[in-house]
CSV table of C-alpha atoms in Angstrom, one decimal:
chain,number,residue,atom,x,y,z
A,13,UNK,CA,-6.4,2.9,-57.9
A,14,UNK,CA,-5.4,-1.0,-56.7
A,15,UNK,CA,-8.5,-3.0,-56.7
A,16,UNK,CA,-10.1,-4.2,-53.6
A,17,UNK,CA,-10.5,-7.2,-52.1
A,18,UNK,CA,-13.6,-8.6,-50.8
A,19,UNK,CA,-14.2,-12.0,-49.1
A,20,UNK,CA,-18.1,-13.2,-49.5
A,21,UNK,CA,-19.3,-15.9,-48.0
A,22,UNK,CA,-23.1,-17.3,-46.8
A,23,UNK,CA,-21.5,-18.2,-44.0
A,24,UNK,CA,-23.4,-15.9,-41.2
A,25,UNK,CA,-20.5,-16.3,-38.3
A,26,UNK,CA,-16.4,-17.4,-38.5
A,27,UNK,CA,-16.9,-19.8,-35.9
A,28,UNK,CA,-18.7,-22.8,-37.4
A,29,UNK,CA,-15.9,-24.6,-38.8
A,30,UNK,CA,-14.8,-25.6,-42.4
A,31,UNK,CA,-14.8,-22.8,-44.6
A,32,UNK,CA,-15.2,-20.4,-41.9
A,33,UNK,CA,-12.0,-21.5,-39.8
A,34,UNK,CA,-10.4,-20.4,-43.4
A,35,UNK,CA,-11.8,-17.1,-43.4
A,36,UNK,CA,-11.5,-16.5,-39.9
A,37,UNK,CA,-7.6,-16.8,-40.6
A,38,UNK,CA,-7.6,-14.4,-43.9
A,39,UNK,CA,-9.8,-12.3,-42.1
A,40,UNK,CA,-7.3,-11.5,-39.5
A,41,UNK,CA,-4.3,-12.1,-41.7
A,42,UNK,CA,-5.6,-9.4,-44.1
A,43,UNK,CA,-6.8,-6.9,-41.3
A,44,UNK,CA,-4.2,-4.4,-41.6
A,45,UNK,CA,-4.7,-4.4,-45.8
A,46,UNK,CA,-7.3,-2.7,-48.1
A,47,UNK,CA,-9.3,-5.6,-47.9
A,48,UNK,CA,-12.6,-6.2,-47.2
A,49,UNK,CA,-14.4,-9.2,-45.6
A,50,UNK,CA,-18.2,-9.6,-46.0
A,51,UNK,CA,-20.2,-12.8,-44.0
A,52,UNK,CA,-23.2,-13.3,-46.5
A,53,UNK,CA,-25.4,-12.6,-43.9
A,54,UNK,CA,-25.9,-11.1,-40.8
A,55,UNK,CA,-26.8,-13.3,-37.8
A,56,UNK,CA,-30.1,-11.5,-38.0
A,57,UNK,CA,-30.9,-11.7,-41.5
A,58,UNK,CA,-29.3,-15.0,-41.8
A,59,UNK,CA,-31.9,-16.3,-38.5
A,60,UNK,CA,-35.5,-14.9,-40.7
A,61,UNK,CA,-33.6,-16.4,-43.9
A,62,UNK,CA,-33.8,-19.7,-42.4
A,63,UNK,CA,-37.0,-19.3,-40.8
A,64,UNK,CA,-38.7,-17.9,-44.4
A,65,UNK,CA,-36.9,-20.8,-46.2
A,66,UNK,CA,-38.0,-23.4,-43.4
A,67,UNK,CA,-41.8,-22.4,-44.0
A,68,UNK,CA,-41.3,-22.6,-48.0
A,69,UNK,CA,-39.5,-26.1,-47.7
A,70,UNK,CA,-42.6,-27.0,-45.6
A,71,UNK,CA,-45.3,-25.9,-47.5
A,72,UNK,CA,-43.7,-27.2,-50.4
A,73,UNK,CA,-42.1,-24.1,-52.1
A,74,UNK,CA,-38.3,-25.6,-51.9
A,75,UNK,CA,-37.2,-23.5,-54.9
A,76,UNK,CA,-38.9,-20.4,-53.6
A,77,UNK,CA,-37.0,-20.6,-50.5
A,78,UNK,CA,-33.8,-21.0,-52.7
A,79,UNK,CA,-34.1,-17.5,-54.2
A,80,UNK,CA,-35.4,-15.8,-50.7
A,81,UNK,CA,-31.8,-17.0,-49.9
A,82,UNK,CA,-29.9,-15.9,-52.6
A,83,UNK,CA,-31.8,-12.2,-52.9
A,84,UNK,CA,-30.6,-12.2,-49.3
A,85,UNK,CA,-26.7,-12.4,-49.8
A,86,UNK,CA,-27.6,-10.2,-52.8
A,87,UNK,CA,-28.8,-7.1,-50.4
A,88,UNK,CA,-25.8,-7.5,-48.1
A,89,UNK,CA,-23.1,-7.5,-50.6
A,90,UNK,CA,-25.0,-4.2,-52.7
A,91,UNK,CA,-25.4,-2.6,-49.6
A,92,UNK,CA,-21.3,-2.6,-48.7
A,93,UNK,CA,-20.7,-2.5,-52.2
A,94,UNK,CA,-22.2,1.1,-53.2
A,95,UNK,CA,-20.9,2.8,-50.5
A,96,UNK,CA,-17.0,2.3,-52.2
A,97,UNK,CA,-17.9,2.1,-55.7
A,98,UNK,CA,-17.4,5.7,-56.8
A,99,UNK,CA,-14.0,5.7,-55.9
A,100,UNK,CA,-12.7,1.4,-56.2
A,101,UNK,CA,-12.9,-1.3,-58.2
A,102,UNK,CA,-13.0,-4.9,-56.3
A,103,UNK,CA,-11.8,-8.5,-57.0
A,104,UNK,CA,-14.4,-10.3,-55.1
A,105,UNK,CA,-13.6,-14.2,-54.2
A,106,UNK,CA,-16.7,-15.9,-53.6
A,107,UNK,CA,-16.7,-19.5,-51.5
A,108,UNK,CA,-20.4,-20.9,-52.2
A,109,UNK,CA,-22.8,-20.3,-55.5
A,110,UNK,CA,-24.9,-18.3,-53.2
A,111,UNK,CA,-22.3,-15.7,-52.9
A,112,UNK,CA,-21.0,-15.8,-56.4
A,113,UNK,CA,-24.9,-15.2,-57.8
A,114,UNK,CA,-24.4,-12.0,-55.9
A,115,UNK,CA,-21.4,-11.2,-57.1
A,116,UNK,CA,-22.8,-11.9,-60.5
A,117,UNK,CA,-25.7,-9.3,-60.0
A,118,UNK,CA,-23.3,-6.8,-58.8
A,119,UNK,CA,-20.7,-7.5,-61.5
A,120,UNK,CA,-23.6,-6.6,-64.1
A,121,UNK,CA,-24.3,-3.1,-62.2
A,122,UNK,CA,-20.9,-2.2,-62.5
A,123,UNK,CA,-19.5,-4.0,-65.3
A,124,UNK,CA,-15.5,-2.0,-65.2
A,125,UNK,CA,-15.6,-2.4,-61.5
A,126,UNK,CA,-15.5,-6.0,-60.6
A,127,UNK,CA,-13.4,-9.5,-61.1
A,128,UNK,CA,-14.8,-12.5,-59.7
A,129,UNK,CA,-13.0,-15.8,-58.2
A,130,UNK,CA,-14.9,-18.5,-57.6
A,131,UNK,CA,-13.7,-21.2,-55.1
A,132,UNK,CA,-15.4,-24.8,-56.2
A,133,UNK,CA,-16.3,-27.2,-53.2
A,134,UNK,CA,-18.9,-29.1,-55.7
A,135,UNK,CA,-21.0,-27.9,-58.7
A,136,UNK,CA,-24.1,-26.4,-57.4
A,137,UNK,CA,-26.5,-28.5,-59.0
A,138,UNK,CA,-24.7,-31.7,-57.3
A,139,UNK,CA,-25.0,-30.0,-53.7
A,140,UNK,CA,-28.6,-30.2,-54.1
A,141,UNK,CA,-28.8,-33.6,-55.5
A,142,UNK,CA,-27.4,-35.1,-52.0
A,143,UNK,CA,-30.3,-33.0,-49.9
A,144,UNK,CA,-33.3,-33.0,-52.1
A,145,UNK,CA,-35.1,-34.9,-54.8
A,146,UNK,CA,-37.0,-32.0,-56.1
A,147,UNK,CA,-36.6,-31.6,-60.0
A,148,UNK,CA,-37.8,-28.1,-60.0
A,149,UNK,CA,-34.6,-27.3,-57.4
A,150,UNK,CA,-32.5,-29.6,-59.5
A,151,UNK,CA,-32.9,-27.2,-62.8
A,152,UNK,CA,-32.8,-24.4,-61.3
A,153,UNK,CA,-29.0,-25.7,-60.0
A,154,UNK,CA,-27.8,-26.8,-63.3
A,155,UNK,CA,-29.1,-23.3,-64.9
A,156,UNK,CA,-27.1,-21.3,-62.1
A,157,UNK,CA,-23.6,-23.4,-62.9
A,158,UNK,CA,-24.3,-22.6,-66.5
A,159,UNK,CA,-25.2,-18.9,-65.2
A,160,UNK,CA,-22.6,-18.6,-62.8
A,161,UNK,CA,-19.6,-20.6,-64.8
A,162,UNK,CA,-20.4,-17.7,-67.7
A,163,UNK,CA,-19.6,-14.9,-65.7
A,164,UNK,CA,-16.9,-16.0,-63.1
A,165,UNK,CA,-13.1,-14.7,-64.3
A,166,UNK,CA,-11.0,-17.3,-62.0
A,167,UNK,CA,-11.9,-20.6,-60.5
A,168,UNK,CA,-10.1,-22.4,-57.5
A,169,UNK,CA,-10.9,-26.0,-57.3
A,170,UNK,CA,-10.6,-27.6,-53.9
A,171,UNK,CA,-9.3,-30.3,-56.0
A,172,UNK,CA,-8.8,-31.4,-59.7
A,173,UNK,CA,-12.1,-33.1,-60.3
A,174,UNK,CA,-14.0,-29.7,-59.5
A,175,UNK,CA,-11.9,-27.9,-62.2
A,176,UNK,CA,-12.6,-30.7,-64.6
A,177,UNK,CA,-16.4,-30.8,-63.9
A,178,UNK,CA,-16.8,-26.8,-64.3
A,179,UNK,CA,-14.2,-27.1,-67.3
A,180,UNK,CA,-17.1,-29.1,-69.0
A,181,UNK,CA,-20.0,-26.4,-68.3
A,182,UNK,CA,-21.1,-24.9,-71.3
A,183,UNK,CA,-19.8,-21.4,-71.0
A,184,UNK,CA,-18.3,-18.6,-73.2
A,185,UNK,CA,-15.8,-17.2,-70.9
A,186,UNK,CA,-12.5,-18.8,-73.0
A,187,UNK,CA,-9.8,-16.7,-71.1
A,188,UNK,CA,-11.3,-17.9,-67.4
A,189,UNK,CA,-7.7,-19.1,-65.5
A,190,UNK,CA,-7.6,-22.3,-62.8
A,191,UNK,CA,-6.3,-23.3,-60.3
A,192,UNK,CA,-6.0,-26.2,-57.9
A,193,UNK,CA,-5.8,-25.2,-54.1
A,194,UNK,CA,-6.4,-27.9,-51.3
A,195,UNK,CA,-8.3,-27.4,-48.3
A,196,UNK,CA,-6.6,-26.8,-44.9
A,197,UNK,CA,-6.6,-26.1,-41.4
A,198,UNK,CA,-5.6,-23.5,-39.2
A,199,UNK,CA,-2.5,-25.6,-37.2
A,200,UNK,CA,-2.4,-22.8,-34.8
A,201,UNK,CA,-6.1,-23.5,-33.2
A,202,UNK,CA,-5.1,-27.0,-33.4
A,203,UNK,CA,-1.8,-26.7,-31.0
A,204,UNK,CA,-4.7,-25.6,-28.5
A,205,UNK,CA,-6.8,-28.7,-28.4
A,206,UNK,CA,-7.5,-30.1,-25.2
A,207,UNK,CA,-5.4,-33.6,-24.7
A,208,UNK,CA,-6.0,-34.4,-21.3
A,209,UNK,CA,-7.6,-37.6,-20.4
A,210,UNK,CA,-11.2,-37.8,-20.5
A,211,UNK,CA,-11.7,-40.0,-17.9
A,212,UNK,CA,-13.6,-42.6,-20.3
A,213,UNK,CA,-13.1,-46.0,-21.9
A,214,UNK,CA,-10.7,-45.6,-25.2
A,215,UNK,CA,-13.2,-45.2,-28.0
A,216,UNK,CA,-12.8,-44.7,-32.0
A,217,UNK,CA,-14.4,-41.4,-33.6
A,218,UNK,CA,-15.8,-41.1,-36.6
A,219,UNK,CA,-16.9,-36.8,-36.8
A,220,UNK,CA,-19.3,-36.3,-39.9
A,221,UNK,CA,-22.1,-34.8,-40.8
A,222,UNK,CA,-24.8,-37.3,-41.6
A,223,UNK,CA,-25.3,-37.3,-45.0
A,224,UNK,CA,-25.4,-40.1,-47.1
A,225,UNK,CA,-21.7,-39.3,-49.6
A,226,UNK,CA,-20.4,-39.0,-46.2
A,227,UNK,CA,-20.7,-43.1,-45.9
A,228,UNK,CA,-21.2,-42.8,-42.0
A,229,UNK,CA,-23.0,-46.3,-41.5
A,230,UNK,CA,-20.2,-47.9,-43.4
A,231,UNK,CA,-17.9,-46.8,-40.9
A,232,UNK,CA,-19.9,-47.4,-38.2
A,233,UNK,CA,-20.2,-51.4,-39.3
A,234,UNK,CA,-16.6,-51.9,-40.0
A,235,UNK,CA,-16.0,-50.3,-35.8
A,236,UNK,CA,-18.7,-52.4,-34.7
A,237,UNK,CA,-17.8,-55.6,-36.0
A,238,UNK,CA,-14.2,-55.0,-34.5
A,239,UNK,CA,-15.3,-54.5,-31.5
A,240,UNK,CA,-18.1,-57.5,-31.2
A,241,UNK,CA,-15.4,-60.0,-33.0
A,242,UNK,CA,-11.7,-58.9,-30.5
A,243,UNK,CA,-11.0,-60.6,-27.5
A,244,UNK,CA,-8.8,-57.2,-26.9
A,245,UNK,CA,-9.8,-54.4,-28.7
A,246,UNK,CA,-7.7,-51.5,-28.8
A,247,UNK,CA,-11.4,-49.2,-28.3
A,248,UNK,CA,-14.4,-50.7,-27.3
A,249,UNK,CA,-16.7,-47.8,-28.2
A,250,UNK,CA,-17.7,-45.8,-31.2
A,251,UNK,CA,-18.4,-42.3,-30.7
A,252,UNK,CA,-20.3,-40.1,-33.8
A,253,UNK,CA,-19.9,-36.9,-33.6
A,254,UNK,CA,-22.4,-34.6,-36.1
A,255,UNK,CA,-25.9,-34.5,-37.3
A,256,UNK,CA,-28.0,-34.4,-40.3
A,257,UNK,CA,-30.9,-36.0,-42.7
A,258,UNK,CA,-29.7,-39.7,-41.6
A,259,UNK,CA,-29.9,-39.4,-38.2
A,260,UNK,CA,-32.9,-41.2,-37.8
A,261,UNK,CA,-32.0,-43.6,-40.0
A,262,UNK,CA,-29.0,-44.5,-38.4
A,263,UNK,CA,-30.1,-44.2,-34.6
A,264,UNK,CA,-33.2,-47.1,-36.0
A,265,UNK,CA,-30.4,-49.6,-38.2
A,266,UNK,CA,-27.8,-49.5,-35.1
A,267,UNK,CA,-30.5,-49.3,-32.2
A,268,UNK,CA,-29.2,-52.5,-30.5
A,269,UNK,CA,-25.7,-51.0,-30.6
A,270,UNK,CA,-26.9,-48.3,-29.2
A,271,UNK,CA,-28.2,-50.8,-26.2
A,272,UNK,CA,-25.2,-52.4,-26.2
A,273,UNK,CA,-23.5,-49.2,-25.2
A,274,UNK,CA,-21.1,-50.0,-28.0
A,275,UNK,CA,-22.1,-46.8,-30.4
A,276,UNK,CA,-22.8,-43.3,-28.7
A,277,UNK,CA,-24.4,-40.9,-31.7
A,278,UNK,CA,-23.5,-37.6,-29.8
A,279,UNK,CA,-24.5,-35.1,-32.6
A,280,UNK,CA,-23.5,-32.0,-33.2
A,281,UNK,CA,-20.7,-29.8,-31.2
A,282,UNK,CA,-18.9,-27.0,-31.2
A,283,UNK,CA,-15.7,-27.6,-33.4
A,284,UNK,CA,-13.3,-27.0,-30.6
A,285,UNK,CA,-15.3,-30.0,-28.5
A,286,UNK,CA,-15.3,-32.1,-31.3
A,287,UNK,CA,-11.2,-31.7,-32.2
A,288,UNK,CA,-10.9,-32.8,-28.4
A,289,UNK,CA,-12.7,-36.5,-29.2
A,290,UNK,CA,-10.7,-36.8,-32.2
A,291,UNK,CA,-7.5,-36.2,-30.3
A,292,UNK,CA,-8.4,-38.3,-27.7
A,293,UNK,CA,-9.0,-40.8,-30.1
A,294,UNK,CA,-7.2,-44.4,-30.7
A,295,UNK,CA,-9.0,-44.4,-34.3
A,296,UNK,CA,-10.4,-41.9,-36.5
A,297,UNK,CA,-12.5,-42.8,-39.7
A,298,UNK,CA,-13.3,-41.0,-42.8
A,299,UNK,CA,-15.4,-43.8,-44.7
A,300,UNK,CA,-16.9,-41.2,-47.3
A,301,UNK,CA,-18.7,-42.4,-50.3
A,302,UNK,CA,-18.8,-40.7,-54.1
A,303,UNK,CA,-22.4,-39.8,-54.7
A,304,UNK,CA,-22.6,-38.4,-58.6
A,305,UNK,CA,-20.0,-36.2,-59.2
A,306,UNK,CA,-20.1,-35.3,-55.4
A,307,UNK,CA,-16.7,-36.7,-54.1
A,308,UNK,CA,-15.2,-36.2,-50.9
A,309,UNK,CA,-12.5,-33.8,-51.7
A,310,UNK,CA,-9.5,-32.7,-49.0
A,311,UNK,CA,-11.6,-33.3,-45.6
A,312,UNK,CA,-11.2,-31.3,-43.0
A,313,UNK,CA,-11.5,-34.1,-40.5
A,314,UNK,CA,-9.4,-35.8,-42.5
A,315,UNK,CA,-6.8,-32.9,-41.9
A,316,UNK,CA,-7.3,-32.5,-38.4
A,317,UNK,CA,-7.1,-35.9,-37.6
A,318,UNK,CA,-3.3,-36.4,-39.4
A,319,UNK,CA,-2.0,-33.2,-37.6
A,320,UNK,CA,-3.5,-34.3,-34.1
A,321,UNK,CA,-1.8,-37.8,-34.7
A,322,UNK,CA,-5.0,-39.8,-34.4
A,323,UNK,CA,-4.6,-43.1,-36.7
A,324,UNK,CA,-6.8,-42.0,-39.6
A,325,UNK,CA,-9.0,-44.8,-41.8
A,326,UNK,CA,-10.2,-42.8,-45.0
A,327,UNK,CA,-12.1,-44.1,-48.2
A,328,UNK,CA,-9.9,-44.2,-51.4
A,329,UNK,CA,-11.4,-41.5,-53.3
A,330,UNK,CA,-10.8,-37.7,-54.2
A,331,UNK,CA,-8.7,-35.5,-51.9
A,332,UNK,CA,-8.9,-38.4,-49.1
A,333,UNK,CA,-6.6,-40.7,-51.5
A,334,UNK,CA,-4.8,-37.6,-52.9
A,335,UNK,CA,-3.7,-36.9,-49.5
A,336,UNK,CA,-3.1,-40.0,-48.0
A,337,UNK,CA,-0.4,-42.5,-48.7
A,338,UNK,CA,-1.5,-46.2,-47.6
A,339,UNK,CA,0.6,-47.5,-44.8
A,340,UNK,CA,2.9,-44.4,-44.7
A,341,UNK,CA,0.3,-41.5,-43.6
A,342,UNK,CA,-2.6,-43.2,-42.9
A,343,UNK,CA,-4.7,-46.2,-44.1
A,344,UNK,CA,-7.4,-46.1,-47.2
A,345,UNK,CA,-10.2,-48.6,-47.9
A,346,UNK,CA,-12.4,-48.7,-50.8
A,347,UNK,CA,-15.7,-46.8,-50.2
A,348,UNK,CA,-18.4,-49.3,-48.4
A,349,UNK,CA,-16.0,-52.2,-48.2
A,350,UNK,CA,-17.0,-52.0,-44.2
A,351,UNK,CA,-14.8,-54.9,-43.5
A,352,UNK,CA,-11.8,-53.7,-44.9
A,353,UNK,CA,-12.0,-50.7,-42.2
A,354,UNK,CA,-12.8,-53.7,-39.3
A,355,UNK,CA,-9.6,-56.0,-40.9
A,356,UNK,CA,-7.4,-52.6,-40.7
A,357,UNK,CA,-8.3,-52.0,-37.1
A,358,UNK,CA,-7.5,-55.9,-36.1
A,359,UNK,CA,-3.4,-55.5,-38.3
A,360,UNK,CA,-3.2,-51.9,-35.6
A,361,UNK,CA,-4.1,-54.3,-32.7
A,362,UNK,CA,-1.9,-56.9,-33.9
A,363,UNK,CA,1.3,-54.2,-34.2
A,364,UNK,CA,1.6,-55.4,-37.7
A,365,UNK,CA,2.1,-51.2,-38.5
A,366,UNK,CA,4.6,-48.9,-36.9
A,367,UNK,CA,1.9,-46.4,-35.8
A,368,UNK,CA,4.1,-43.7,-34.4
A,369,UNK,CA,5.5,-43.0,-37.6
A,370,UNK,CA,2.6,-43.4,-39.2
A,371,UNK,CA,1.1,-40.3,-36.9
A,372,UNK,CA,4.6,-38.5,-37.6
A,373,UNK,CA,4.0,-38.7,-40.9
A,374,UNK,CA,0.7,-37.5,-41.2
A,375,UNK,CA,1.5,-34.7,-39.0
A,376,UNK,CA,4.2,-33.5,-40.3
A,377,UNK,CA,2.6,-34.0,-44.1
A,378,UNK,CA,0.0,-32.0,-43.2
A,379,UNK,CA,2.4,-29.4,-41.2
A,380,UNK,CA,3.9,-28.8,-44.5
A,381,UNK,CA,1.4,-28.6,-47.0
A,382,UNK,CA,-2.1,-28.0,-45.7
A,383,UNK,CA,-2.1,-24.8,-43.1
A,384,UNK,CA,-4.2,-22.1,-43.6
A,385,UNK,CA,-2.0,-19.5,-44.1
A,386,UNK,CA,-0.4,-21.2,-47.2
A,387,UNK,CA,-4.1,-21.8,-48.1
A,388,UNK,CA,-4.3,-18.1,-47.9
A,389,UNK,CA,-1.3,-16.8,-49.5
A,390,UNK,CA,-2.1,-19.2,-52.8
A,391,UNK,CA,-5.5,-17.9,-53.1
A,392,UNK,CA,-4.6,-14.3,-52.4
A,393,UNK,CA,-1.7,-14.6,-55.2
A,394,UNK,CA,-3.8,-16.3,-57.4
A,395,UNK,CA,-7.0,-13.7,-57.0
A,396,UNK,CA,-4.4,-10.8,-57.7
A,397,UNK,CA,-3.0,-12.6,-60.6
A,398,UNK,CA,-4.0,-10.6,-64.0
């Protein structure tokens, strides 16, 4: 009998963006097939997860709460499995390390039964070297991608760098395939964004979460120092749209801004709210920053921004310059060179660009080669693939 497909993800609801917009789309793309879609964790078990792992982190017991998460995806993804596996086997494609440990504990219970693909965002151990310090968490990371990369039959790298990295893993597995697949967006839920005025003064938008390889004070200087040194700026606010570890940090280093009424740090919203500032937008910046091998790969915001036909101002790095073509699709500055973003931002003032190509081209680029359902359709070709 044709193997089954399952979906597993930690993600504990569709609706949160990023990844889950993807899945959101296969999910209902694949409805009427013999697949299966499993969310990591139910919005129950996924709420006492977080609260167990918040006591742990607290009390000191980061790595503890690391495998009260990952036995949790575990019991969900047995559960569904062994109610099917008299009768199936199942190609399982796994979107986080979380899920693919669970997968990995499955595959050994029914070692005939199961194929795994793994799709690579970032090796695990480098995921927790942006959030914690913890050397205990940081070994039991690199022992997982060893662990994981050993078992997993397929790999789909959001870019090429993540096939290269896992390609250096020490692992046995020769016959593992690859594949590069970009991120995307789903176009449709875009044509739905909200572009009516918003009764405000224009503004530029820079939607990240605040983390430092995101580069999010990098961006803010280079909009600030437009706006303090114009005469006629084209914006004359900076709106920043997402939260995170630096919050404080940033709210204390731009506090006078802040006065000023120059910056507005609105943290987080719903994705739908925050695709309406960046279409509003007269300038939307991506200043990311590679942190280790943690490099921004195709960014969603990046994406969304292009097909909305908001002037995007990205970091030359990863996806972001794989993606973007200086002065055709967008613009790219080096990553912290704050007042290359600021001397980009005077040239669009000056007209020096034609900016409605410019936004034609992006949307258009990313039209083409960046929906969801071609993200879909690779993956789901790919997965089947012997």
């Amino acid at each position: 009998m044709k193997s089954k497909l399952i979906i597993l993800t930690s993600h504990s609801t569709f609706e949160s963006g990023g990844v889950g917009t993807h899945l959101a789309t296969m999910k209902s793309s694949l409805s009427n097939k013999n697949h299966t879609f499993i969310l990591g964790l139910s919005k129950k078990e996924s709420f006492v997860a977080k609260v167990i792992s918040t006591f742990l982190n607290l009390i000191g017991f980061e790595s503890v709460s690391l495998i009260v998460k990952s036995l949790s995806l575990y019991k969900e993804l047995n559960n569904v499995l062994q109610k099917n596996i008299g009768t199936h086997s199942y190609d399982i494609i796994t979107h986080d390390r979380y899920s693919a440990l669970a997968a990995i504990i499955a595959k050994y219970r029914n070692k005939d039964k199961i194929s795994i693909t793994q799709v690579l965002h970032a090796p695990f151990s480098e995921q927790f070297l942006i959030t914690s310090n913890n050397k205990t968490i940081y070994a039991m990371a690199k022992f997982l991608d060893i662990a994981i990369s050993k078992q997993i039959d397929k790999v789909i790298g959001v870019d090429q760098l993540q096939i290269d990295l896992e390609k250096k893993i020490e692992c046995d597995n020769t016959d593992k395939k690859y594949i590069v697949v970009p991120n995307a967006i789903d176009v449709k839920k875009l044509d739905l964004v909200n572009t009516s005025a918003f009764g405000r003064n224009k503004y530029a938008v820079i939607v990240r979460h605040l983390h430092e390889k995101n580069g999010v004070e990098y961006g803010v200087r280079g909009a600030i120092n437009y706006i303090s040194k114009s005469s006629n700026p084209i914006f004359d606010k900076l709106l920043v749209i997402g939260s995170g570890p630096l919050k404080e940090k940033l709210h204390k280093e731009f506090h006078e801004d802040i006065k000023a009424n120059l910056i507005e740090f609105k943290g987080s919203l719903s994705n739908m709210e925050a695709l309406s500032f960046i279409k509003n937008a007269e300038i939307s910046i991506v200043p990311s920053i590679p942190v280790g091998n943690y490099i921004e790969a195709t960014s969603l915001t990046m994406l969304e921004s292009m097909y909305l036909k908001t002037p995007l101002i990205a970091s030359n790095i990863g996806g972001l310059a794989d993606t973007i073509n200086h002065l055709k699709n967008g613009f790219l500055v080096e990553p912290r060179e704050h007042e290359q973003i600021t001397e980009i931002i005077f040239e669009i003032e000056k007209g020096t660009y034609d900016i409605e190509k410019i936004k034609e081209t992006a949307y258009v680029n990313v039209l083409e080669n960046y929906s969801s359902e071609k993200w879909m359709n690779k993956i789901l070709k790919f997965s089947e693939s012997e």
